[in-house]
Amino acid sequence: MWVIDEQNMALCAIITVGIQGFFFLIAATCKFDKVTDFAGGSNFVVIALVTFFVAQTYGARQIAITVCVTLWGIRLSGYLFIRILKIGEDKRFDELRENCLKFAAFWLFQAIWVFSVSLPVIFINAPINDTGSAFGPADIVGVILFGLGLLIEAVADQQKFSFRNNPDNRGKFCDAGLWKWSRHPNYFGELMVWYGAFIMACGIPVTGGQWTVVISPFFITTLLLFGSGIPLLESKADRRHGQSELYRLYKKQTSPLILFVPACYAILPNFVKCLFFCEFPIYNRKQSAEEGSDEAAAKPAPDENTSIARA
């Protein structure tokens, strides 16, 4: 059995840098947007499969996490690839393409994102963590959470895609399906996915640097809640729709992340929304009417798939 180290960390780092570097060269040379999200999602699949087959231990937990991550990665990369083929370009890169260093920094961040978030599957699939057929309560909870998250994310993405492709909805904000219960249900699903993977990883013995698996949920939570995920999208949505009474009502009665009944959410005190539903002050941008109308006219509406968090 061939491994670079006990956890296959170096192997996964080399694979990730290689994949992202290869697709960066294609994107930078050809000014090509269509491989970016595919490179991110498929990288997760490659890491899961390589670590699984290199270990050759085939424990129940290893099989479960590999299947889960492979399904998630194929679904996400396939969906985003089809989406970019339809829309033709990714507006995230309009300013980055002309600056090679900034464009390279984006791809470097994508490599860090893939490697950091993949830590649960890397550690679980490490040969030294093989526990045979052991599959405990934490694994069951993790798989259920992962599966529900995958379902929510997939349904939310499809509903948003269908909404955007309907000419009657041009210029409107999406409040269809799960989007009526959450302003970012696909992000909620994605967080469930990786917290499920983290819970499964908690079932392996903690030796050496395996405590660093906590970086995975911390990284994805920070990125989506405080980085280039929800804050960016909320700010841009406010600029475009902030003068609409319907949008302000939607925002007041709809949780930013966690799926919840709108009528109940609307009557909750602000501190409850903040503490239990992630309704942070940074998600509410105040502006003048002139600013809102000018910026709405100047910029296209963003969605969860044009945020760097979807990279």
XYZ file of C-alpha atoms in Angstrom:
311
model
C 0.000 0.000 0.000
C 1.484 3.337 -1.084
C 0.946 6.516 0.914
C 2.908 9.744 1.216
C 2.007 10.134 4.888
C -0.268 8.458 7.411
C -3.208 10.780 6.691
C -2.586 11.247 2.945
C -2.515 14.995 3.625
C 0.424 15.663 1.333
C -1.149 13.573 -1.409
C -4.408 15.539 -1.179
C -2.551 18.853 -1.153
C -0.639 17.906 -4.301
C -3.840 16.754 -6.020
C -5.672 19.953 -5.092
C -2.881 22.290 -6.203
C -2.486 20.292 -9.405
C -6.184 20.392 -10.313
C -6.661 24.052 -9.477
C -3.392 25.029 -11.178
C -4.339 23.128 -14.333
C -7.767 24.746 -14.603
C -6.312 28.166 -13.724
C -3.975 27.928 -16.721
C -6.933 27.087 -18.967
C -9.092 29.896 -17.574
C -6.307 32.503 -17.659
C -5.054 31.594 -21.122
C -8.418 31.243 -22.837
C -10.330 33.850 -20.746
C -12.684 30.968 -20.102
C -15.305 30.978 -17.309
C -16.821 27.584 -17.860
C -14.330 25.466 -15.890
C -14.094 27.437 -12.633
C -16.949 25.971 -10.586
C -16.474 22.577 -12.206
C -12.867 22.598 -10.984
C -13.996 23.244 -7.425
C -16.752 20.650 -7.190
C -14.886 17.919 -9.054
C -11.808 18.403 -6.843
C -13.845 17.200 -3.836
C -14.824 14.065 -5.752
C -11.232 13.309 -6.745
C -9.997 13.687 -3.154
C -12.751 11.421 -1.810
C -12.152 8.669 -4.381
C -8.357 8.798 -4.320
C -8.104 8.656 -0.512
C -10.650 5.830 -0.427
C -8.905 3.604 -2.975
C -5.344 4.420 -1.879
C -6.135 3.334 1.702
C -7.587 -0.033 0.575
C -9.237 -0.506 3.977
C -12.889 -0.050 2.912
C -14.461 0.472 6.330
C -18.188 1.217 6.600
C -17.588 4.818 7.673
C -15.140 5.281 4.803
C -17.615 3.923 2.281
C -20.373 6.175 3.639
C -18.355 9.418 3.572
C -16.909 8.651 0.139
C -20.328 7.989 -1.371
C -21.798 11.093 0.275
C -19.046 13.476 -0.843
C -18.935 11.972 -4.343
C -22.678 12.448 -4.807
C -22.482 15.996 -3.452
C -19.526 16.932 -5.673
C -20.982 15.436 -8.843
C -24.321 17.151 -8.227
C -22.792 20.552 -7.510
C -20.163 20.593 -10.243
C -22.632 19.240 -12.800
C -25.288 21.778 -11.888
C -22.877 24.713 -11.981
C -21.352 23.534 -15.256
C -24.782 23.336 -16.915
C -25.665 26.741 -15.477
C -22.556 28.438 -16.840
C -23.098 26.849 -20.253
C -26.551 28.409 -20.296
C -25.669 31.914 -19.073
C -22.380 31.999 -20.997
C -20.183 33.977 -18.580
C -19.397 34.359 -14.900
C -19.542 38.001 -13.834
C -17.351 37.330 -10.788
C -14.351 37.466 -13.076
C -15.070 40.578 -15.145
C -12.497 42.560 -13.157
C -10.173 39.663 -12.250
C -9.410 38.380 -15.742
C -7.305 41.397 -16.672
C -5.094 41.066 -13.578
C -3.277 37.749 -13.566
C -2.180 38.035 -9.924
C -5.708 38.726 -8.669
C -7.071 35.927 -10.843
C -4.410 33.562 -9.489
C -5.306 34.624 -5.932
C -8.897 33.554 -6.563
C -7.758 30.101 -7.686
C -5.411 29.836 -4.714
C -8.322 30.595 -2.413
C -10.383 27.959 -4.185
C -7.620 25.408 -3.548
C -7.535 26.355 0.154
C -11.337 26.078 0.289
C -11.347 22.584 -1.242
C -8.539 21.250 0.934
C -9.806 22.760 4.201
C -13.418 21.684 3.773
C -12.328 18.203 2.637
C -10.538 17.443 5.922
C -13.318 15.151 7.257
C -13.165 12.836 4.261
C -9.344 12.944 4.215
C -9.104 11.900 7.871
C -11.877 9.309 7.724
C -10.363 7.660 4.648
C -6.840 7.603 6.094
C -5.707 3.956 6.433
C -4.724 4.417 10.085
C -8.347 5.314 10.883
C -9.879 2.140 9.537
C -12.293 0.684 12.071
C -13.563 -2.181 9.961
C -17.341 -2.321 9.885
C -17.834 -0.046 12.905
C -20.633 2.415 12.268
C -21.845 4.173 15.398
C -24.629 6.610 16.315
C -22.512 9.626 15.305
C -22.118 8.156 11.828
C -25.857 7.650 11.485
C -26.554 11.228 12.554
C -23.854 12.496 10.209
C -25.171 10.598 7.197
C -28.762 11.750 7.841
C -27.652 15.365 8.235
C -25.516 15.128 5.107
C -28.348 13.583 3.095
C -30.904 16.181 4.187
C -28.441 18.967 3.434
C -27.740 17.582 -0.025
C -31.472 17.353 -0.749
C -32.146 20.911 0.452
C -29.215 22.324 -1.505
C -30.180 20.513 -4.699
C -33.856 21.505 -4.511
C -33.017 25.130 -3.690
C -30.554 25.385 -6.584
C -33.063 23.940 -9.020
C -35.854 26.223 -7.821
C -33.625 29.293 -8.154
C -32.440 28.176 -11.597
C -36.016 27.681 -12.815
C -37.078 31.024 -11.358
C -34.249 32.882 -13.089
C -34.966 31.199 -16.418
C -38.590 32.336 -16.440
C -38.797 35.609 -18.432
C -41.757 36.701 -16.301
C -39.444 36.873 -13.276
C -36.871 39.200 -14.809
C -35.820 41.811 -12.259
C -37.627 40.074 -9.386
C -36.183 38.502 -6.245
C -36.707 34.765 -5.780
C -39.270 33.777 -3.161
C -40.372 30.479 -4.687
C -40.323 27.113 -2.958
C -37.675 26.870 -0.235
C -36.752 30.496 -0.890
C -40.016 31.463 0.769
C -38.725 29.879 3.993
C -35.110 31.039 3.793
C -33.290 33.783 1.888
C -30.372 31.399 1.284
C -31.650 27.817 1.586
C -28.881 26.366 -0.580
C -26.282 27.711 1.855
C -28.246 26.165 4.709
C -28.119 22.845 2.885
C -24.396 23.180 2.243
C -23.695 23.846 5.908
C -25.735 20.769 6.851
C -23.657 18.724 4.414
C -20.316 19.631 5.936
C -21.485 19.550 9.542
C -22.752 16.061 8.785
C -19.320 15.107 7.454
C -17.695 16.647 10.532
C -19.941 14.641 12.874
C -18.920 11.465 11.073
C -15.255 12.415 11.460
C -15.794 12.806 15.200
C -16.190 9.023 15.341
C -12.523 8.368 14.531
C -9.841 8.335 17.262
C -8.135 11.717 17.633
C -4.410 11.225 17.121
C -1.724 13.632 15.966
C -3.170 16.569 14.061
C -6.621 15.119 13.469
C -8.131 17.751 15.743
C -7.676 20.113 12.780
C -10.786 18.527 11.241
C -12.687 21.296 13.045
C -11.265 23.672 10.430
C -13.750 22.274 7.901
C -17.041 23.449 9.500
C -15.368 26.604 10.832
C -14.053 27.552 7.386
C -17.306 26.966 5.490
C -19.388 28.685 8.195
C -17.129 31.739 8.252
C -17.073 31.948 4.467
C -20.835 31.711 3.999
C -22.010 33.732 7.003
C -19.326 36.413 7.273
C -17.263 36.321 4.080
C -18.168 36.266 0.416
C -21.423 34.373 0.925
C -24.487 35.897 2.557
C -23.074 39.406 3.318
C -22.152 40.023 -0.319
C -25.452 38.732 -1.662
C -27.564 40.565 0.903
C -25.769 43.845 0.199
C -26.274 43.566 -3.546
C -29.881 42.438 -3.190
C -30.563 45.427 -0.933
C -29.105 47.762 -3.534
C -31.310 46.355 -6.226
C -34.568 45.676 -4.387
C -34.224 47.846 -1.289
C -36.832 50.344 -2.472
C -39.442 47.625 -2.981
C -42.015 47.256 -0.223
C -42.508 43.609 -1.183
C -38.784 42.932 -0.790
C -38.618 44.647 2.585
C -41.586 42.565 3.746
C -39.932 39.409 2.395
C -36.722 40.190 4.226
C -38.545 40.941 7.479
C -40.453 37.672 7.528
C -37.866 35.336 5.993
C -34.911 33.833 7.835
C -31.543 34.560 6.198
C -30.378 30.952 6.519
C -32.349 28.442 8.594
C -35.619 27.216 7.084
C -38.473 28.605 9.188
C -42.153 29.499 8.875
C -42.347 33.112 7.580
C -45.382 34.079 9.660
C -43.616 32.951 12.845
C -40.281 34.491 11.928
C -41.845 37.899 11.282
C -43.036 38.287 14.892
C -39.790 37.235 16.558
C -37.780 39.903 18.425
C -34.629 41.045 16.644
C -32.315 39.614 19.300
C -33.909 36.167 18.865
C -33.447 36.400 15.107
C -29.815 37.311 15.614
C -29.001 34.662 18.209
C -30.878 31.696 16.758
C -31.379 32.468 13.057
C -28.145 34.273 12.091
C -29.909 37.553 11.275
C -26.755 39.601 11.801
C -26.689 43.417 11.463
C -24.240 43.182 8.547
C -27.067 41.705 6.460
C -29.079 44.927 6.581
C -27.713 47.776 4.533
C -29.313 51.204 4.759
C -29.177 53.473 1.739
C -30.815 56.407 0.049
C -33.381 56.031 -2.683
C -31.012 57.637 -5.203
C -28.231 55.200 -4.374
C -30.540 52.227 -4.686
C -31.916 53.235 -8.061
C -28.519 54.171 -9.493
C -26.772 50.994 -8.411
C -29.658 48.762 -9.422
C -29.468 50.173 -12.923
C -25.691 49.862 -13.099
C -25.211 46.310 -11.860
C -26.871 42.942 -12.594
C -28.596 41.146 -9.746
C -26.393 38.611 -7.972
C -27.474 35.228 -6.817
C -25.986 32.391 -4.796
C -24.209 31.130 -7.889
C -22.333 34.351 -8.682
C -20.891 34.657 -5.199
C -17.277 33.611 -4.696
C -18.566 31.309 -1.987
C -19.944 29.152 -4.790
C -16.529 28.871 -6.362
